[in-house]
Coordinates of C-alpha atoms in Angstrom, one line a residue:
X1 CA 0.0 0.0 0.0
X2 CA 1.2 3.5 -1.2
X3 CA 0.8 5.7 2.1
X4 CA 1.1 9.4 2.2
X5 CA 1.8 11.0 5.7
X6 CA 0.9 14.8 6.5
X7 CA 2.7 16.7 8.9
X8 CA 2.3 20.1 10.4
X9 CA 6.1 21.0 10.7
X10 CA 9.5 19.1 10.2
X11 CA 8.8 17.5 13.5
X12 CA 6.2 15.0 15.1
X13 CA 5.4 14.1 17.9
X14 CA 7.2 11.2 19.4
X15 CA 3.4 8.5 19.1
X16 CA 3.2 9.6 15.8
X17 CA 7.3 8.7 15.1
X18 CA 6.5 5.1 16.8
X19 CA 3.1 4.6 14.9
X20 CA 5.1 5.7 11.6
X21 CA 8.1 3.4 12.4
X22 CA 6.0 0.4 12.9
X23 CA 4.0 1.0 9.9
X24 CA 7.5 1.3 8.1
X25 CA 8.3 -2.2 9.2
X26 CA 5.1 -3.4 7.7
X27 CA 5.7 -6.0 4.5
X28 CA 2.6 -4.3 2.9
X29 CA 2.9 -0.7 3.3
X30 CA 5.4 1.9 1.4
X31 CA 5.9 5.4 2.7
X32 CA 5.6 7.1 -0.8
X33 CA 5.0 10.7 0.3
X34 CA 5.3 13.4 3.2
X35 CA 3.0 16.2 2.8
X36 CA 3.9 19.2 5.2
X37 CA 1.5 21.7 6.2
X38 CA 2.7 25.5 7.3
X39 CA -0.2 27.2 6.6
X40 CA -2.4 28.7 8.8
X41 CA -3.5 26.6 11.9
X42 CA -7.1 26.2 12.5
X43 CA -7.7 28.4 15.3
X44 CA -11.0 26.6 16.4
X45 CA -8.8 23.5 17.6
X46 CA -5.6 25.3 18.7
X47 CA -5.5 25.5 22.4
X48 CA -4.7 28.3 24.5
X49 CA -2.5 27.8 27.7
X50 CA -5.9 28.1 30.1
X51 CA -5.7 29.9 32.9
X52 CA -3.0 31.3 35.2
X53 CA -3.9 28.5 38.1
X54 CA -4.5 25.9 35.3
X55 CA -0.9 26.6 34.0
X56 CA 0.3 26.1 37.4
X57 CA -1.9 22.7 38.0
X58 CA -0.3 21.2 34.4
X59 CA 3.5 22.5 35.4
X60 CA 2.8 20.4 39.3
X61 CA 1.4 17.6 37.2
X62 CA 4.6 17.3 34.8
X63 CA 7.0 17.5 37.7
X64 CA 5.0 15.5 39.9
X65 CA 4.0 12.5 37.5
X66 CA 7.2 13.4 34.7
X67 CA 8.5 9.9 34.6
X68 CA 8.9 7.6 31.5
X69 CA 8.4 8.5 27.8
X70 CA 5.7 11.8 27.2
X71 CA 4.0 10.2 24.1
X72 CA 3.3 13.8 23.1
X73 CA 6.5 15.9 23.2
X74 CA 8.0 16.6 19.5
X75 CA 10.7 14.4 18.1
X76 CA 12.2 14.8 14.7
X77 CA 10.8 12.5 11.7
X78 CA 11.9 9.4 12.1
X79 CA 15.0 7.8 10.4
X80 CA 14.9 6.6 7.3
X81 CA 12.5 8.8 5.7
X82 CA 15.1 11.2 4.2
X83 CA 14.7 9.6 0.7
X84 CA 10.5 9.9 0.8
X85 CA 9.5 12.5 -2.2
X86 CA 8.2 16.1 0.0
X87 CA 6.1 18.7 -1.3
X88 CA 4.6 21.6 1.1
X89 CA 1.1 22.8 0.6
X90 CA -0.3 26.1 -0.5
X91 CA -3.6 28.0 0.0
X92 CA -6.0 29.2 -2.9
X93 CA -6.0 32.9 -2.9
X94 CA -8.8 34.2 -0.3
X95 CA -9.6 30.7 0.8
X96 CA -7.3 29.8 3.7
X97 CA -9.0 26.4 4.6
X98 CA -8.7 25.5 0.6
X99 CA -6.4 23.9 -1.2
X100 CA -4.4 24.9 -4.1
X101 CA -5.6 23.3 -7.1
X102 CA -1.8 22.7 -8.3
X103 CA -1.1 20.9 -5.3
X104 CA -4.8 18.8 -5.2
X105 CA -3.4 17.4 -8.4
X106 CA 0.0 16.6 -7.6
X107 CA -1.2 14.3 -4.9
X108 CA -3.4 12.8 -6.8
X109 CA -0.7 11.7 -9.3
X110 CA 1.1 10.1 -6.4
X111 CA -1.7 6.9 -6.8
X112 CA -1.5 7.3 -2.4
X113 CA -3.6 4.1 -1.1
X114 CA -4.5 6.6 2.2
X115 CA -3.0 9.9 3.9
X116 CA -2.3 9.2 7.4
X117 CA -3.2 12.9 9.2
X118 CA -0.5 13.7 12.3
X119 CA -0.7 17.6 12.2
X120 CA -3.8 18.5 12.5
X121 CA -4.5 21.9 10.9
X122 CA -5.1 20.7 6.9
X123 CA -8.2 21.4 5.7
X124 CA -9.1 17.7 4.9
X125 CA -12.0 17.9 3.3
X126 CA -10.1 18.8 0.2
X127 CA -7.4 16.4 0.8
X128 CA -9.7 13.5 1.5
X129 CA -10.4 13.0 -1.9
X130 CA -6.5 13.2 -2.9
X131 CA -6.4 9.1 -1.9
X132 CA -8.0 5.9 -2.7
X133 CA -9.3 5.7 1.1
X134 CA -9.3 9.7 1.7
X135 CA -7.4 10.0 5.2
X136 CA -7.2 8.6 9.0
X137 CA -6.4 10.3 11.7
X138 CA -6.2 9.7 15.7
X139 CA -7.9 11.1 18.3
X140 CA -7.6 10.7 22.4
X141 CA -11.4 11.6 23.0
X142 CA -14.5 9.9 22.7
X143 CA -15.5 12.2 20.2
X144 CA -18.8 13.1 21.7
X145 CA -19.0 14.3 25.3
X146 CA -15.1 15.4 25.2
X147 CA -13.2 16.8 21.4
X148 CA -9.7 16.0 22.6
X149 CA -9.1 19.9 23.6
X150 CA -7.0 19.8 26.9
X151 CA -6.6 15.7 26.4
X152 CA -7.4 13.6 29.6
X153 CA -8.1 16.7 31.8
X154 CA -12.2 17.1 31.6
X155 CA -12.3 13.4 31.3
X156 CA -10.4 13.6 35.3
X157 CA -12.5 16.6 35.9
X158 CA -15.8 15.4 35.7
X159 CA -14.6 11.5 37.3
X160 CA -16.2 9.6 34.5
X161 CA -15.5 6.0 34.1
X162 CA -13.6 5.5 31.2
X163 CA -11.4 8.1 28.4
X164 CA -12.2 7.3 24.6
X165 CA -10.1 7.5 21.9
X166 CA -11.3 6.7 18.1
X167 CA -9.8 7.2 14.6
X168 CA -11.5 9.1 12.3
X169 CA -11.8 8.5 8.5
X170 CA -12.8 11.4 6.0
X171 CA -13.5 10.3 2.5
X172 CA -14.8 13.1 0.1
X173 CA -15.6 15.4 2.6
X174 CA -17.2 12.8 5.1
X175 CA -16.0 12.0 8.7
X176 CA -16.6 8.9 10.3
X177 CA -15.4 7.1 13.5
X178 CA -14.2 4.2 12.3
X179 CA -12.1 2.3 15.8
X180 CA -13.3 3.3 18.7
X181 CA -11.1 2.3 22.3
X182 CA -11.8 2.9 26.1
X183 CA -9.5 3.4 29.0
X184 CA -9.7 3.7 33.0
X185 CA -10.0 6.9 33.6
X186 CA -7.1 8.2 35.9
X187 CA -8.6 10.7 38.0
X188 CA -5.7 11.9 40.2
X189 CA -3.3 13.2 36.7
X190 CA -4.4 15.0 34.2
X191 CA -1.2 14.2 32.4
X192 CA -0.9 10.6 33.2
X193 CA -4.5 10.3 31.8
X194 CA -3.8 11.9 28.4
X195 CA -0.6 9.9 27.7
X196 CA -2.1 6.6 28.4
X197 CA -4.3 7.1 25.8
X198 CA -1.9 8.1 23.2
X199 CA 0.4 5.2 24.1
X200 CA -2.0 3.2 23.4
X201 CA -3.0 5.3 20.7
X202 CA 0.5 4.4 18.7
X203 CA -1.1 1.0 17.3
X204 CA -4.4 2.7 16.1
X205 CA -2.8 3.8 12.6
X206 CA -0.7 0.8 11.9
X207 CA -4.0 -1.3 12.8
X208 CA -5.9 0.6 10.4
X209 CA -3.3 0.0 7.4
X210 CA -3.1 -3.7 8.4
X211 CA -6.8 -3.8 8.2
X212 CA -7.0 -2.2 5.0
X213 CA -4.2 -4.1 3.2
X214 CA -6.1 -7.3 4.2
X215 CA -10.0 -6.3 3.8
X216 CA -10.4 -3.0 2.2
X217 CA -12.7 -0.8 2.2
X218 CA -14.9 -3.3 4.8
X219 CA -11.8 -2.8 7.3
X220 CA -13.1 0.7 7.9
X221 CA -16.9 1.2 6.7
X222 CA -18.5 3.1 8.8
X223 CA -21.9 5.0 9.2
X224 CA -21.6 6.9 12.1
X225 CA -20.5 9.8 10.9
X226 CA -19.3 13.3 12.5
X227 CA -18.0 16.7 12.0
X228 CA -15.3 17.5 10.0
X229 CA -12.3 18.8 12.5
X230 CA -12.4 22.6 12.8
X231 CA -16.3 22.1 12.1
X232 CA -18.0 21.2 15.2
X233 CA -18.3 23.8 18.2
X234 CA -15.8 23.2 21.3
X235 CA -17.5 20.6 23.8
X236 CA -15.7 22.3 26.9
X237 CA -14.1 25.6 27.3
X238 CA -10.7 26.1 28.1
X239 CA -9.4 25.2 31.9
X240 CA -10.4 27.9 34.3
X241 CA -9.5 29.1 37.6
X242 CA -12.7 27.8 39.5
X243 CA -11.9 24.3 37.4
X244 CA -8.7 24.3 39.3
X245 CA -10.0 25.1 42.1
X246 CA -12.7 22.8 42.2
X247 CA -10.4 19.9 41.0
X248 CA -7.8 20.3 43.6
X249 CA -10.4 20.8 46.2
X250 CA -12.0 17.2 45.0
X251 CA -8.3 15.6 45.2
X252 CA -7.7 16.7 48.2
X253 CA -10.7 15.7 49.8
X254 CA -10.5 11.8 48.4
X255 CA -7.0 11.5 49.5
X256 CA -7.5 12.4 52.7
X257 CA -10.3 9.6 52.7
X258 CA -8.0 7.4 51.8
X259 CA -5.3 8.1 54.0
X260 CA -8.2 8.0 56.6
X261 CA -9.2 4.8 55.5
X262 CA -5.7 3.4 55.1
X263 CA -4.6 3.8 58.9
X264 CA -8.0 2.0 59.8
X265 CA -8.6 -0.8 56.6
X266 CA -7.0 -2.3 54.3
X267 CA -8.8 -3.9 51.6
X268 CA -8.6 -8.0 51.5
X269 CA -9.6 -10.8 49.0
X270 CA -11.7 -13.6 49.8
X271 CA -12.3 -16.9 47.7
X272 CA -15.6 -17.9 47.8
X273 CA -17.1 -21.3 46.6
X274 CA -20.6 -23.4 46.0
X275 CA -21.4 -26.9 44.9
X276 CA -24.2 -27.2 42.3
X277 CA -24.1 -28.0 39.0
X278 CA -25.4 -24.7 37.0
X279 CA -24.2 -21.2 36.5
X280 CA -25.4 -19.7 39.5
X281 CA -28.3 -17.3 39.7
X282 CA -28.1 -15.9 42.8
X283 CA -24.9 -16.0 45.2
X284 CA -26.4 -17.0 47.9
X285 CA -24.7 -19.9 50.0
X286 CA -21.1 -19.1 49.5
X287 CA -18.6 -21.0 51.7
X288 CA -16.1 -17.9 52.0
X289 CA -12.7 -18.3 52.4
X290 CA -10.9 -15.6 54.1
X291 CA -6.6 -15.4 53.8
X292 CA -4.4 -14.9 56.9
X293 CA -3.6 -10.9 57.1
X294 CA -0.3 -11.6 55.8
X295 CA -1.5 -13.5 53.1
X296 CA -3.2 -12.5 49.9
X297 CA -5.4 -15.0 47.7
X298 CA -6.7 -14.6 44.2
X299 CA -8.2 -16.0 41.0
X300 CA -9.6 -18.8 41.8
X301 CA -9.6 -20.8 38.4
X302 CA -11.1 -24.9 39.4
X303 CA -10.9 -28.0 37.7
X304 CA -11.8 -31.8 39.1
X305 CA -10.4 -34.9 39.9
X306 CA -12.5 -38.0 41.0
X307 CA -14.9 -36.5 43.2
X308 CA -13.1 -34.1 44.9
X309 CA -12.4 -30.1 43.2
X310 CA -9.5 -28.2 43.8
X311 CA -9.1 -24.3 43.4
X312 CA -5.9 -23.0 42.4
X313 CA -5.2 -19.7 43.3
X314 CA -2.5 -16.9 43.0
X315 CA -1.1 -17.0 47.0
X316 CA 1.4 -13.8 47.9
X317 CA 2.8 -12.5 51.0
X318 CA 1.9 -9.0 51.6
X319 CA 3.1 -6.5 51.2
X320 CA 2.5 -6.9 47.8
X321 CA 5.2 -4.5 46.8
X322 CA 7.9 -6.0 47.7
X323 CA 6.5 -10.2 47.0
X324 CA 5.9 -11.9 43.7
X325 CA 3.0 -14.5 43.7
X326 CA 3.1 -18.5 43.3
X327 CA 0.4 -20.5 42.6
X328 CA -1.1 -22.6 45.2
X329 CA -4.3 -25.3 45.4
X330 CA -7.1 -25.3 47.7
X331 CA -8.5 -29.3 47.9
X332 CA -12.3 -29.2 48.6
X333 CA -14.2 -32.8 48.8
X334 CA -17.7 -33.4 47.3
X335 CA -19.2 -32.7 50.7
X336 CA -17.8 -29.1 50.1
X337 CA -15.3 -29.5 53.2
X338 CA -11.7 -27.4 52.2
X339 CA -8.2 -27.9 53.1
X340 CA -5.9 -25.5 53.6
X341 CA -4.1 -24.0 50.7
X342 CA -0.6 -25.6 49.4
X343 CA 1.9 -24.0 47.2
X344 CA 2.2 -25.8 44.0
X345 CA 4.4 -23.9 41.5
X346 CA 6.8 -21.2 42.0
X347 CA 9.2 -19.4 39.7
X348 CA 11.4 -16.4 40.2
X349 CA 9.2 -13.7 38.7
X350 CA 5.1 -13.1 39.4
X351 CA 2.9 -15.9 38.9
X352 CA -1.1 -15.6 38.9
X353 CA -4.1 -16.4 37.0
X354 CA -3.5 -20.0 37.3
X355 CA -5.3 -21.3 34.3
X356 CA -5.8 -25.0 34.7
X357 CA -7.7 -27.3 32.3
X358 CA -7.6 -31.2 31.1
X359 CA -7.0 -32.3 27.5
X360 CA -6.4 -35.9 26.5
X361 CA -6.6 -37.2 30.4
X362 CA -3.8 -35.0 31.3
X363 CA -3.7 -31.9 33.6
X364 CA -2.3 -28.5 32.5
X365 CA -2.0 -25.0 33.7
X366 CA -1.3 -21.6 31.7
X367 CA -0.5 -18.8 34.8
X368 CA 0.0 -15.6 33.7
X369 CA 3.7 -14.6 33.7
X370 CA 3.7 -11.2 32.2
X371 CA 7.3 -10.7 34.7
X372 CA 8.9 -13.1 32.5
X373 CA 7.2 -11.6 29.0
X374 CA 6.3 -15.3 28.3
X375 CA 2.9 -17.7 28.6
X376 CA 4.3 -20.7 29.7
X377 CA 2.6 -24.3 29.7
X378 CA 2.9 -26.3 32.9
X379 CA 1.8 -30.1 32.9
X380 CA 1.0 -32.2 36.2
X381 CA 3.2 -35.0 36.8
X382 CA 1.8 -35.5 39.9
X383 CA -1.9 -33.9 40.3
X384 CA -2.3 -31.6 41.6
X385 CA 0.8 -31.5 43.6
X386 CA 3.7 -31.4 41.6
X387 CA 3.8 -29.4 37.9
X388 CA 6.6 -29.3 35.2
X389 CA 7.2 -26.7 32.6
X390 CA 6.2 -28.0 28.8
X391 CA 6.8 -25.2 26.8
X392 CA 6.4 -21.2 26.3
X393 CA 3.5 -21.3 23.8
X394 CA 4.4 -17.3 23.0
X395 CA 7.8 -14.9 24.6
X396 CA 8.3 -11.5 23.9
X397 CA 4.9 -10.3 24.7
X398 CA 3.4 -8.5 27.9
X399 CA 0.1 -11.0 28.3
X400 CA -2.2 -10.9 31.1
X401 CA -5.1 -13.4 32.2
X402 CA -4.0 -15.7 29.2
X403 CA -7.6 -18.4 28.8
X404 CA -7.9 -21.5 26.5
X405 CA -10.9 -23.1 24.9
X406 CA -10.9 -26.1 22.5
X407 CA -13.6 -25.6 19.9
X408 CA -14.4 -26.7 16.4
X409 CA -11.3 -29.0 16.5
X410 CA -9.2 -25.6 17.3
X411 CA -7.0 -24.6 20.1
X412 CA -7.9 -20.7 20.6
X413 CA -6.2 -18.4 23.0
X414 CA -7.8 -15.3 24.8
X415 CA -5.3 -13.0 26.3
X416 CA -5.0 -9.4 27.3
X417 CA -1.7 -7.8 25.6
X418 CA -0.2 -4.3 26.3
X419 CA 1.7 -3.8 22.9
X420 CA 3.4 -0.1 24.0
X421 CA 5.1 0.8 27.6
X422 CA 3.2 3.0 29.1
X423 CA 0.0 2.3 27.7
X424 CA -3.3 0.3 30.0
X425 CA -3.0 -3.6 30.7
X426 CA -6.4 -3.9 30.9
X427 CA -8.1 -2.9 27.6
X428 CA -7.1 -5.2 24.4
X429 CA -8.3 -8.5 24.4
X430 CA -6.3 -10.4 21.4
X431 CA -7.0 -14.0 20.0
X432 CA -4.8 -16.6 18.7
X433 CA -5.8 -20.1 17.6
X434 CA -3.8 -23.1 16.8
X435 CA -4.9 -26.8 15.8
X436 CA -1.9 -28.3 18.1
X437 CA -1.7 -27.2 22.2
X438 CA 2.2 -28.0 22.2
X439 CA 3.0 -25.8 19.4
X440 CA 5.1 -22.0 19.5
X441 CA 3.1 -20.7 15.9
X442 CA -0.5 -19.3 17.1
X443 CA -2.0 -17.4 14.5
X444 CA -3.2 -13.9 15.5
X445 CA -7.2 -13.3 14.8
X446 CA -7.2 -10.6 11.8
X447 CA -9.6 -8.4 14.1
X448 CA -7.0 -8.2 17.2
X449 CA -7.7 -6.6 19.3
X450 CA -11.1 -8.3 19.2
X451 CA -12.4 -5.9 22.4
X452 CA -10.7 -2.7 23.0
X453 CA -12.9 -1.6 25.4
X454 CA -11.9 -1.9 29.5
X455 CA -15.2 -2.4 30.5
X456 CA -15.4 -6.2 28.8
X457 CA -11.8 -6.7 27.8
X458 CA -9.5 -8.5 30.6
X459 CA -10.9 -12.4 31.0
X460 CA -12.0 -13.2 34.3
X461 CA -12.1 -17.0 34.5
X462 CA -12.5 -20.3 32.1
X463 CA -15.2 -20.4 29.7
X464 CA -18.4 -22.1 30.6
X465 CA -21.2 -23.1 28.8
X466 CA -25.2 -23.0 29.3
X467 CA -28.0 -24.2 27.3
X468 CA -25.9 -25.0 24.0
X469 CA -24.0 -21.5 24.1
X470 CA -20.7 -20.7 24.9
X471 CA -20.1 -17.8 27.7
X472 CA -17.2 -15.8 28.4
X473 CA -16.8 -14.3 32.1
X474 CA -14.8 -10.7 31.4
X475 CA -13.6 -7.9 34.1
X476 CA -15.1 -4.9 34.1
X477 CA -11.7 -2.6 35.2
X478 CA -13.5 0.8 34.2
X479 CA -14.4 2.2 38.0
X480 CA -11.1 0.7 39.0
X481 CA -8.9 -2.9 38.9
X482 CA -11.6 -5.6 38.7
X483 CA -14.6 -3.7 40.0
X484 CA -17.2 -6.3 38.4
X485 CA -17.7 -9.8 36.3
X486 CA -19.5 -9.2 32.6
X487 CA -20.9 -12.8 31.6
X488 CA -20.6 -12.3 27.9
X489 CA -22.2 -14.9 25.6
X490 CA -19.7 -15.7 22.5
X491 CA -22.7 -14.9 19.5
X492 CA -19.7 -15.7 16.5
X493 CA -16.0 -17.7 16.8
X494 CA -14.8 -18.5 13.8
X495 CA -10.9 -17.7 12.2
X496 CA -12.4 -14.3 10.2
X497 CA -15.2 -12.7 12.9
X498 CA -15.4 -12.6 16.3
X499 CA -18.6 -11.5 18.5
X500 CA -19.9 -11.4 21.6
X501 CA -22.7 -9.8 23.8
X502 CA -23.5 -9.0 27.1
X503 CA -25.3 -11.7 29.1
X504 CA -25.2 -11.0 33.2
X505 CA -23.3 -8.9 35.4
X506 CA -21.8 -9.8 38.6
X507 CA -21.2 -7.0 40.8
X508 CA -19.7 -6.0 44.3
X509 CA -23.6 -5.5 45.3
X510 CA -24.4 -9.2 45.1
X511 CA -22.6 -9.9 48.0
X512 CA -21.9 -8.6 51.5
X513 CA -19.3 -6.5 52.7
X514 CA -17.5 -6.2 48.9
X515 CA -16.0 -4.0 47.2
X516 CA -15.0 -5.9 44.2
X517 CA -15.9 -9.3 41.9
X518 CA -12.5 -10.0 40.3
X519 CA -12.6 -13.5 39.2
X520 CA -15.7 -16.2 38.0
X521 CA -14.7 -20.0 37.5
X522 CA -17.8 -22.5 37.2
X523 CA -17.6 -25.9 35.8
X524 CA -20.2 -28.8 36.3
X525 CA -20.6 -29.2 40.2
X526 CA -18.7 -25.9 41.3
X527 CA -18.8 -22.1 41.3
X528 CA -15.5 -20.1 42.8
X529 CA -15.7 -16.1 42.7
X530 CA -12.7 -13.9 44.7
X531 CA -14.3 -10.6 46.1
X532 CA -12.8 -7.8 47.6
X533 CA -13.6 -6.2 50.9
X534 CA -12.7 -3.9 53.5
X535 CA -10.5 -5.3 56.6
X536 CA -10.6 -3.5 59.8
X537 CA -6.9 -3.4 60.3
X538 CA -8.0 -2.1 64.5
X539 CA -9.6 -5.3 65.1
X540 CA -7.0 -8.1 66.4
X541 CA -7.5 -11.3 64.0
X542 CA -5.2 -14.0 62.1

């Protein structure tokens, strides 16, 4: 694919140099031209510095949360592009936000495939029809409540669950949202909200070129369209002093309700279990399973041997700062009576998630060792006791919550991935399927990420099925880490589509004294859930 790229100046900024790289090291796509824009800016989407006391709150937020890579500061354009054929843009005379005919043509005769937009002030409804598939751009909003003015900051402001960003496609004058992606909203950094999103944001672009070189014009169809940039009216104003004020007055007050809580509770997990064979519909009747204080339990993921069930769960000292998790197994006899835990596998990094399943009679376990940027295959050689590494089915890659499922004669793997440093764990939910377990050569699923959404993304326990459908159980990580279980039922699997909708929720309000429903693992005969709650750290206890 022919791409053209338009810049503002000679520089970008340093997402838009990564994006560019990785679309460089695409087989499929060509860098043919670089378009670069000095005319006037558009003066609807250039952003003033906000007030004096929001000036001040942005300068404390830099210094205060400055570490690691600012995805948004200006770097020059990347190596390598030297060679590319340039031309710079003109103006019709009297028409600022018009292009010069001589230059419409020009591009045109490059035959460009798309025009990737990282400057920001072209009029592109005159450049849009200069390519095959007009242009793309990114954009760390939601593109509805919040127009990417002051990135992350209303978002923090108002406290609202998630921060959107979205790629936008114009074609002949047309804007549509054509990717859409949700984040956590970080409430306490204005700064550490925005670049989270453009981290992230760096694998939008090449996405969209991937998709296009492999599908077309059905990679980015859209029909919900939208203003043109430069069009539409500014959602918020600019930062004032009685935002400041009001922000900083709202920090101040949660932190001093957490420090408050802090020196009174700590929050705790506790593994909960039922006998009975279906997916339950109430939670009702829980044998719960509450850790030492020293001790921290987690992810209940169960399987069964004869007639007895066994929960293996991530088991860490506390602090959990300065401990790594191994994987330990909770024994619990068809009478529902439970022994106490015993560690089972430990390596020198972080172990949790301990995904264990059967397949040909044998016993085998997938924890998540995103420490060790590996998922590793464990087999029992003595159930459930003893458990020896196979194989890494995949290294090199930052996976969380990794979940298997043998289906239609195929081996298909759910994991979260964080592809960029510095960018949310919890978002992208990826597939890979294979016909062999043992094998290192998964093929990704052509829509990866197949959720990019935190609300439903991260998996939350095994697979389970109910009345001839398949069900996947999901985390819900938008109000904070694991604040709820989404049930979604799996509508389409195949190795072209993927689909799924929301069935159930699980939340914090279905059972006493939590805060949290992190984990759901059900299979014929048993239920295990882990919940978070508040322990009084006054009272004297284990």
């Amino acid at each position: 694919m022919r791409i053209g790229l338009l810049l503002e100046r000679d520089v970008v900024p340093y997402w838009a140099s990564m994006a560019v790289e990785r679309i460089r090291a695409s087989e499929h796509a060509d860098i043919a031209l670089l378009i670069l824009d000095h005319g006037p800016p558009d003066r609807e989407r250039s952003s003033s510095r906000g007030s004096p006391l929001y000036r001040v709150h942005a300068w404390y937020d830099r210094a205060r949360h400055g570490n690691g890579q600012d995805p948004t500061l200006d770097v020059g354009i990347p190596p390598g592009l030297e060679r590319v054929s340039r031309m710079r843009l003109g103006r019709r005379e009297g028409a600022p936000r018009s292009l010069a005919e001589g230059d419409m043509s020009a591009i045109k005769g490059q035959d460009l495939d798309v025009i990737l937009d990282i400057g920001g002030v072209t009029p592109i409804r005159d450049l849009s029809e200069c390519s095959r598939y007009g242009t793309l751009s990114f954009h760390p909003c939601d593109g509805r409540c919040y127009d990417g003015r002051y990135a992350g900051f209303w978002e923090a402001v108002d406290r609202v669950p998630v921060t959107g960003s979205h790629v936008i496609r114009v074609k002949d004058g047309v804007a549509t949202v054509v990717y859409r992606s949700f984040s956590h909203t970080i409430t306490w950094s204005e700064k550490r909200n925005r670049e989270q999103v453009y981290h992230k944001g760096i694998s939008f672009l090449p996405r969209m070129v991937e998709a296009l070189y492999q599908r077309g014009e059905a990679a980015i169809a859209s029909e919900e369209r939208v203003p043109l940039v430069g069009e539409a009216a500014p959602s918020r104003p600019a930062p004032g002093n009685r935002d400041i004020l009001r922000y900083v007055a709202r920090l101040a007050s949660m932190n001093a309700r957490n420090i408050a809580s802090s020196i009174t509770s700590e929050e705790q997990i506790a593994v909960r279990y039922r006998l009975g064979d279906g997916i339950p519909e109430s939670f009702d009747g829980f044998t719960t399973l509450i850790p030492p204080k020293h001790l921290w339990w987690a992810d209940p993921i169960v399987t069964r041997q004869d007639d007895d069930f066994y929960i293996f769960i991530e088991e860490l000292a506390l602090p959990r700062s300065r401990n790594l998790g191994h994987i330990s197994v909770i024994k619990v006899d068809a009478e529902g009576r439970y022994q106490a835990p015993v560690p089972v596998l430990q390596r020198p990094y972080h172990l949790s998630y301990p995904f264990v399943f059967q397949h040909d009679g044998r016993h085998y376990m997938v924890p998540e060792s995103s420490g060790a940027r590996t998922i590793e295959l464990y087999e029992a050689v003595e159930f459930p006791y003893r458990w020896e590494h196979v194989m890494d089915l995949m290294k090199n890659v930052h996976a969380h919550d990794t979940t298997l499922i043998r289906r239609d004669g195929r081996w298909w793997m759910f994991t979260n991935i964080m592809e960029n440093p510095g960018a949310p764990v919890d978002d992208e939910l990826f597939i890979f399927h294979s016909r062999d377990l043992l094998s290192e050569e998964w093929t990704p699923h052509p829509l990866n990420p197949v959720v990019t959404d935190v609300r439903t993304a991260r998996p939350a326990g095994p697979f389970c099925e109910r009345g001839g459908f398949l069900y996947r159980p999901s985390q819900d990580c938008s109000v904070c880490y694991g604040y709820a279980v989404n049930i979604n039922r799996v509508v389409e699997l195949s190795e072209r589509s993927y689909r799924e909708s929301l069935s159930n929720r699980i939340e914090p309000g279905h059972f006493e004294n939590t805060t949290r429903v992190h984990t759901f693992s059900h299979m014929k005969g048993f239920t295990a859930v882990d919940t978070f709650f508040m322990r009084s750290r006054l009272r004297p206890g284990r």
